[in-house]
Short mmCIF file of C-alpha atoms and ligand atoms in Angstrom, two decimals:
data_model
loop_
_atom_site.label_atom_id
_atom_site.label_comp_id
_atom_site.label_asym_id
_atom_site.label_seq_id
_atom_site.Cartn_x
_atom_site.Cartn_y
_atom_site.Cartn_z
CA MET U 1 0.00 0.00 0.00
CA PRO U 2 1.53 3.40 -0.97
CA SER U 3 2.43 5.77 1.87
CA LEU U 4 0.46 9.01 2.34
CA ALA U 5 3.57 10.94 1.26
CA SER U 6 3.91 9.06 -2.03
CA SER U 7 0.18 9.23 -2.73
CA LEU U 8 0.29 13.00 -2.12
CA GLU U 9 3.29 13.39 -4.39
CA ARG U 10 1.42 11.54 -7.14
CA ARG U 11 -1.63 13.76 -6.61
CA PHE U 12 0.49 16.91 -6.58
CA ASP U 13 2.14 16.07 -9.90
CA ALA U 14 -1.25 15.22 -11.43
CA ALA U 15 -2.83 18.41 -10.04
CA VAL U 16 -0.16 20.61 -11.66
CA ARG U 17 -0.47 18.79 -14.98
CA ILE U 18 -4.28 18.81 -15.05
CA ALA U 19 -4.56 22.45 -13.89
CA GLU U 20 -2.07 23.57 -16.55
CA GLN U 21 -4.03 21.71 -19.24
CA ALA U 22 -7.24 23.28 -17.90
CA GLY U 23 -5.62 26.70 -17.98
CA ALA U 24 -4.67 26.24 -21.63
CA LEU U 25 -8.24 25.17 -22.42
CA ALA U 26 -9.72 28.20 -20.63
CA LEU U 27 -7.27 30.55 -22.33
CA SER U 28 -8.30 29.18 -25.74
CA LEU U 29 -11.92 30.06 -24.86
CA ARG U 30 -11.27 33.56 -23.46
CA PRO U 31 -13.35 36.21 -25.21
CA PRO U 32 -11.58 39.22 -26.73
CA PRO U 33 -11.60 42.54 -24.84
CA GLY U 34 -14.90 44.36 -25.17
CA ALA U 35 -17.00 41.22 -25.60
CA ALA U 36 -18.46 41.12 -22.07
CA THR U 37 -21.90 40.28 -23.42
CA VAL U 38 -20.74 36.71 -24.18
CA ALA U 39 -20.87 36.13 -20.40
CA THR U 40 -24.13 35.59 -18.56
CA LEU U 41 -24.93 36.72 -15.04
CA LYS U 42 -25.84 34.16 -12.36
CA SER U 43 -26.87 37.28 -10.39
CA ALA U 44 -25.68 40.90 -10.44
CA GLN U 45 -21.88 40.94 -10.95
CA ASN U 46 -21.76 37.14 -10.64
CA TRP U 47 -20.39 36.09 -14.03
CA LEU U 48 -20.56 32.81 -15.88
CA THR U 49 -18.95 32.01 -19.23
CA GLU U 50 -19.02 28.86 -21.33
CA ALA U 51 -15.38 28.43 -20.43
CA ASP U 52 -16.22 27.96 -16.72
CA GLY U 53 -18.35 24.90 -17.50
CA ALA U 54 -15.97 23.45 -20.10
CA THR U 55 -12.95 23.86 -17.81
CA GLU U 56 -14.74 22.32 -14.83
CA ALA U 57 -15.90 19.36 -16.95
CA PHE U 58 -12.34 18.77 -18.17
CA VAL U 59 -10.83 18.79 -14.66
CA ALA U 60 -13.63 16.70 -13.14
CA ARG U 61 -13.17 14.02 -15.82
CA ALA U 62 -9.37 13.97 -15.55
CA LEU U 63 -9.47 13.63 -11.75
CA ALA U 64 -12.15 10.95 -11.86
CA GLU U 65 -9.97 8.91 -14.21
CA ALA U 66 -6.79 9.38 -12.19
CA PHE U 67 -8.22 9.15 -8.65
CA PRO U 68 -11.67 7.53 -8.73
CA GLU U 69 -11.59 7.09 -4.93
CA ASP U 70 -11.32 10.85 -4.28
CA GLY U 71 -14.17 13.28 -3.75
CA PHE U 72 -14.73 16.26 -6.04
CA GLN U 73 -16.43 19.63 -5.62
CA GLY U 74 -16.52 22.28 -8.34
CA GLU U 75 -17.90 25.82 -8.24
CA GLU U 76 -20.19 25.34 -11.23
CA THR U 77 -21.57 21.84 -10.68
CA GLY U 78 -21.33 21.63 -6.90
CA GLY U 79 -20.66 18.26 -5.32
CA GLY U 80 -20.57 15.00 -7.13
CA ARG U 81 -18.26 12.46 -5.62
CA THR U 82 -17.35 12.25 -1.96
CA GLY U 83 -14.25 10.68 -0.46
CA ARG U 84 -11.75 10.99 2.38
CA LEU U 85 -9.74 13.34 0.17
CA ARG U 86 -11.70 16.10 -1.57
CA TRP U 87 -10.56 17.99 -4.66
CA VAL U 88 -11.98 21.52 -4.75
CA LEU U 89 -11.98 23.40 -8.05
CA ASP U 90 -12.69 26.93 -9.15
CA PRO U 91 -12.48 26.50 -12.93
CA ILE U 92 -11.93 30.24 -13.45
CA ASP U 93 -11.39 32.55 -10.52
CA GLY U 94 -11.58 36.16 -11.65
CA THR U 95 -14.35 35.45 -14.14
CA SER U 96 -15.20 39.15 -14.42
CA ASN U 97 -11.63 39.79 -15.65
CA PHE U 98 -11.70 36.73 -17.94
CA ALA U 99 -15.01 37.80 -19.47
CA ARG U 100 -13.47 41.17 -20.39
CA GLY U 101 -10.49 39.59 -22.11
CA ALA U 102 -8.19 40.61 -19.23
CA ASP U 103 -5.31 38.53 -17.86
CA ARG U 104 -5.84 38.36 -14.08
CA TRP U 105 -7.68 35.06 -13.58
CA CYS U 106 -6.66 31.51 -12.82
CA VAL U 107 -7.67 27.89 -12.52
CA SER U 108 -7.62 27.03 -8.81
CA LEU U 109 -7.37 23.42 -7.62
CA GLY U 110 -6.88 22.31 -4.03
CA LEU U 111 -6.91 18.99 -2.19
CA ILE U 112 -8.45 18.93 1.27
CA GLU U 113 -8.70 16.27 3.94
CA ASP U 114 -11.31 17.13 6.54
CA ARG U 115 -10.20 20.65 7.58
CA THR U 116 -6.63 20.54 6.29
CA ALA U 117 -5.38 21.82 2.93
CA LEU U 118 -2.91 19.22 1.66
CA LEU U 119 -1.87 20.77 -1.63
CA GLY U 120 -2.87 23.51 -4.02
CA VAL U 121 -2.23 24.75 -7.55
CA LEU U 122 -3.13 28.07 -9.17
CA VAL U 123 -2.56 28.35 -12.91
CA ALA U 124 -2.80 31.81 -14.49
CA PRO U 125 -2.06 31.09 -18.15
CA ALA U 126 -2.52 34.63 -19.45
CA MET U 127 0.09 35.77 -16.93
CA GLY U 128 2.40 32.79 -17.54
CA GLU U 129 2.30 31.80 -13.87
CA THR U 130 1.82 28.56 -11.97
CA PHE U 131 1.79 28.68 -8.16
CA ALA U 132 1.95 25.35 -6.35
CA ALA U 133 2.52 23.84 -2.93
CA ARG U 134 2.32 20.53 -1.13
CA GLN U 135 2.24 20.34 2.65
CA GLY U 136 5.80 20.32 4.03
CA HIS U 137 7.48 20.93 0.67
CA GLY U 138 7.41 24.72 0.25
CA ALA U 139 5.56 26.93 -2.18
CA THR U 140 6.69 27.86 -5.67
CA ARG U 141 5.96 30.22 -8.55
CA ASN U 142 6.97 28.66 -11.87
CA GLY U 143 9.13 26.21 -9.92
CA ALA U 144 11.05 28.82 -7.88
CA PRO U 145 10.48 29.14 -4.10
CA ILE U 146 8.29 32.00 -2.87
CA ARG U 147 7.88 33.66 0.56
CA ALA U 148 5.39 36.11 2.03
CA ALA U 149 6.69 39.68 2.37
CA ALA U 150 8.92 40.82 5.22
CA THR U 151 6.86 44.02 5.74
CA THR U 152 6.47 45.07 9.36
CA ASP U 153 4.92 48.53 9.03
CA LEU U 154 1.29 48.98 7.97
CA ARG U 155 2.19 52.37 6.48
CA ARG U 156 4.20 50.47 3.87
CA ALA U 157 1.61 47.75 3.33
CA ILE U 158 -0.49 47.08 0.23
CA VAL U 159 -3.72 45.24 0.99
CA GLU U 160 -6.26 43.82 -1.46
CA VAL U 161 -9.83 44.02 -0.22
CA GLY U 162 -12.08 41.50 -1.96
CA TRP U 163 -15.63 42.39 -2.92
CA SER U 164 -18.62 40.30 -3.90
CA PRO U 165 -22.36 40.98 -4.01
CA ARG U 166 -22.81 38.33 -1.28
CA ARG U 167 -22.35 40.96 1.44
CA PRO U 168 -23.81 44.50 1.72
CA ASN U 169 -21.67 47.21 0.13
CA ASP U 170 -21.47 49.11 3.43
CA ILE U 171 -19.51 46.24 4.97
CA TYR U 172 -17.04 46.44 2.11
CA TRP U 173 -16.66 50.22 2.41
CA GLN U 174 -16.09 49.95 6.15
CA LEU U 175 -13.34 47.41 5.56
CA VAL U 176 -11.65 49.64 2.97
CA ARG U 177 -11.88 52.58 5.41
CA ASP U 178 -10.35 50.53 8.25
CA VAL U 179 -7.49 49.31 6.03
CA MET U 180 -6.71 52.85 4.86
CA ASN U 181 -7.08 54.40 8.31
CA ALA U 182 -4.45 51.91 9.50
CA GLY U 183 -2.07 53.47 7.00
CA ALA U 184 -2.14 50.78 4.32
CA SER U 185 -3.19 51.25 0.71
CA ALA U 186 -6.28 49.33 -0.44
CA ARG U 187 -6.99 47.87 -3.83
CA GLY U 188 -9.18 45.33 -5.58
CA SER U 189 -8.22 43.27 -8.61
CA GLY U 190 -11.14 40.88 -9.20
CA SER U 191 -9.59 37.51 -8.39
CA GLY U 192 -9.45 36.35 -4.79
CA ALA U 193 -7.22 33.41 -5.68
CA MET U 194 -4.72 35.64 -7.49
CA GLY U 195 -4.76 38.10 -4.59
CA LEU U 196 -3.92 35.26 -2.22
CA ALA U 197 -1.16 34.07 -4.58
CA ASP U 198 0.31 37.59 -4.49
CA VAL U 199 0.37 37.49 -0.68
CA ALA U 200 2.22 34.16 -0.83
CA ALA U 201 4.70 35.59 -3.35
CA GLY U 202 5.32 38.77 -1.34
CA ARG U 203 3.77 40.99 -4.04
CA LEU U 204 0.93 42.04 -1.72
CA ASP U 205 1.06 42.28 2.07
CA ALA U 206 -2.47 41.04 2.72
CA TYR U 207 -5.73 39.92 1.18
CA VAL U 208 -8.94 40.33 3.14
CA GLU U 209 -12.60 39.65 2.33
CA ARG U 210 -15.62 39.47 4.61
CA HIS U 211 -17.04 36.39 2.89
CA ILE U 212 -15.49 34.06 0.36
CA ASN U 213 -16.34 30.53 -0.72
CA LEU U 214 -14.27 27.38 -0.35
CA TRP U 215 -13.60 27.05 -4.10
CA ASP U 216 -12.17 30.60 -4.25
CA VAL U 217 -9.48 29.83 -1.66
CA ALA U 218 -8.94 26.04 -1.74
CA GLY U 219 -6.08 26.20 -4.25
CA ALA U 220 -4.34 29.00 -2.32
CA LEU U 221 -4.46 27.71 1.27
CA ALA U 222 -1.52 25.29 1.09
CA ILE U 223 0.47 27.81 -0.97
CA LEU U 224 -0.03 30.52 1.66
CA ALA U 225 0.87 28.20 4.54
CA GLU U 226 4.01 26.94 2.82
CA ALA U 227 5.06 30.50 1.91
CA GLY U 228 4.92 31.55 5.56
CA ALA U 229 1.86 33.80 5.34
CA GLN U 230 -0.47 34.00 8.33
CA VAL U 231 -4.00 32.93 7.42
CA SER U 232 -7.26 33.07 9.38
CA PRO U 233 -8.81 29.65 10.12
CA PHE U 234 -10.89 29.50 6.94
CA LEU U 235 -11.56 25.75 7.13
CA GLU U 236 -13.01 25.94 10.65
CA GLY U 237 -16.71 26.35 11.39
CA ASP U 238 -18.88 26.59 8.27
CA GLY U 239 -15.97 27.46 5.94
CA PRO U 240 -16.01 24.20 3.96
CA THR U 241 -19.78 24.32 3.41
CA SER U 242 -20.91 27.94 3.22
CA GLY U 243 -17.69 29.97 3.25
CA ASN U 244 -16.02 32.22 5.80
CA PRO U 245 -14.20 35.53 6.03
CA ILE U 246 -10.53 35.37 5.07
CA LEU U 247 -7.47 37.33 6.07
CA ALA U 248 -4.11 36.23 4.68
CA ALA U 249 -1.17 38.43 5.58
CA ALA U 250 2.58 38.80 5.75
CA PRO U 251 3.50 37.66 9.28
CA GLY U 252 5.05 41.00 10.27
CA ILE U 253 1.80 42.96 9.83
CA ALA U 254 -0.79 40.25 10.43
CA GLU U 255 -1.63 41.01 14.07
CA ALA U 256 -1.69 44.79 13.60
CA LEU U 257 -3.90 44.53 10.51
CA ALA U 258 -6.28 42.05 12.16
CA GLY U 259 -6.67 44.47 15.09
CA ALA U 260 -7.18 47.49 12.83
CA ILE U 261 -9.98 45.86 10.86
CA GLY U 262 -11.64 44.22 13.85
CA PHE U 263 -10.94 40.77 12.51
CA THR U 264 -12.00 38.61 15.40
CA ASP U 265 -11.91 35.22 13.62
CA TRP U 266 -8.11 35.02 13.83
C1 LIG J 301 -14.87 35.86 -7.13
C2 LIG J 301 -13.51 36.52 -7.19
C3 LIG J 301 -13.54 37.83 -6.44
C4 LIG J 301 -13.89 37.60 -4.98
C5 LIG J 301 -15.24 36.91 -4.88
C6 LIG J 301 -15.26 35.62 -5.70
P1 LIG J 301 -15.25 34.39 -9.38
O1 LIG J 301 -14.86 34.58 -7.79
O2 LIG J 301 -12.52 35.72 -6.61
O3 LIG J 301 -12.30 38.46 -6.52
O4 LIG J 301 -13.91 38.83 -4.32
O5 LIG J 301 -15.52 36.62 -3.54
O6 LIG J 301 -16.55 35.08 -5.67
O7 LIG J 301 -16.66 34.82 -9.49
O8 LIG J 301 -14.34 35.23 -10.16
O9 LIG J 301 -15.05 32.92 -9.57
CA1 LIG J 302 -14.09 32.18 -7.68
#
């Protein structure tokens, strides 16, 4: 019987390969700039393109063939198979960017056991980037090791504040105000997964959002942990089923930022 380590290594290699193939498929289906009408709305500002479904179908099939004993959950089709290990896929995170022909989006694939993220892969083909990590083996960008930033002063910090229509706009504005009043700069770039990857790579100091779903973060959690970022306990409580807030931050500013934004789930 293969050890857990060797079975995780096999799954990690397959996850990178399948996510990169999925990224190439999605990229081939990306609409040109200015063609936002090819996307439909699941609800206001909640985008869906044909590429989301096609990419999810590709990954679901590839994983079912390679690991029929594993569970699978995708953003577009929901559950499906259950198992001790659960693959969680966001076929395109940053769909609003994708639908506009922009580059900042990715395929996000994570493997979770109960409330632990075992490995994760984020493939951003239009940016030529693959982020990957397996528990205990470090995090990489295009194969090179990455670390969260060494920032210790909030006045030097750059923080992405995620927005979705799932929470009232006033809650978002309050969060932006708190971040800026703490001395940091606030920005939003339309892909939670890519924002989290930037925290892991030291290109952002923090990513915060008052509610985000499991599939948006599942690919990033192992990458953040292995890169030394401090992350709120997303997988506790209802996180795996109905989502949670998230704060992922460079360790040197994490406590100060959490205090400044009243982040109690920390
Ligand atoms: C959304 C993006 C966005 C984040 C939202 C997500 P989608 O996912 O990651 O940046 O703020 O919470 O729902 O719709 O692009 O897959
Ligand atoms: Ca998403």
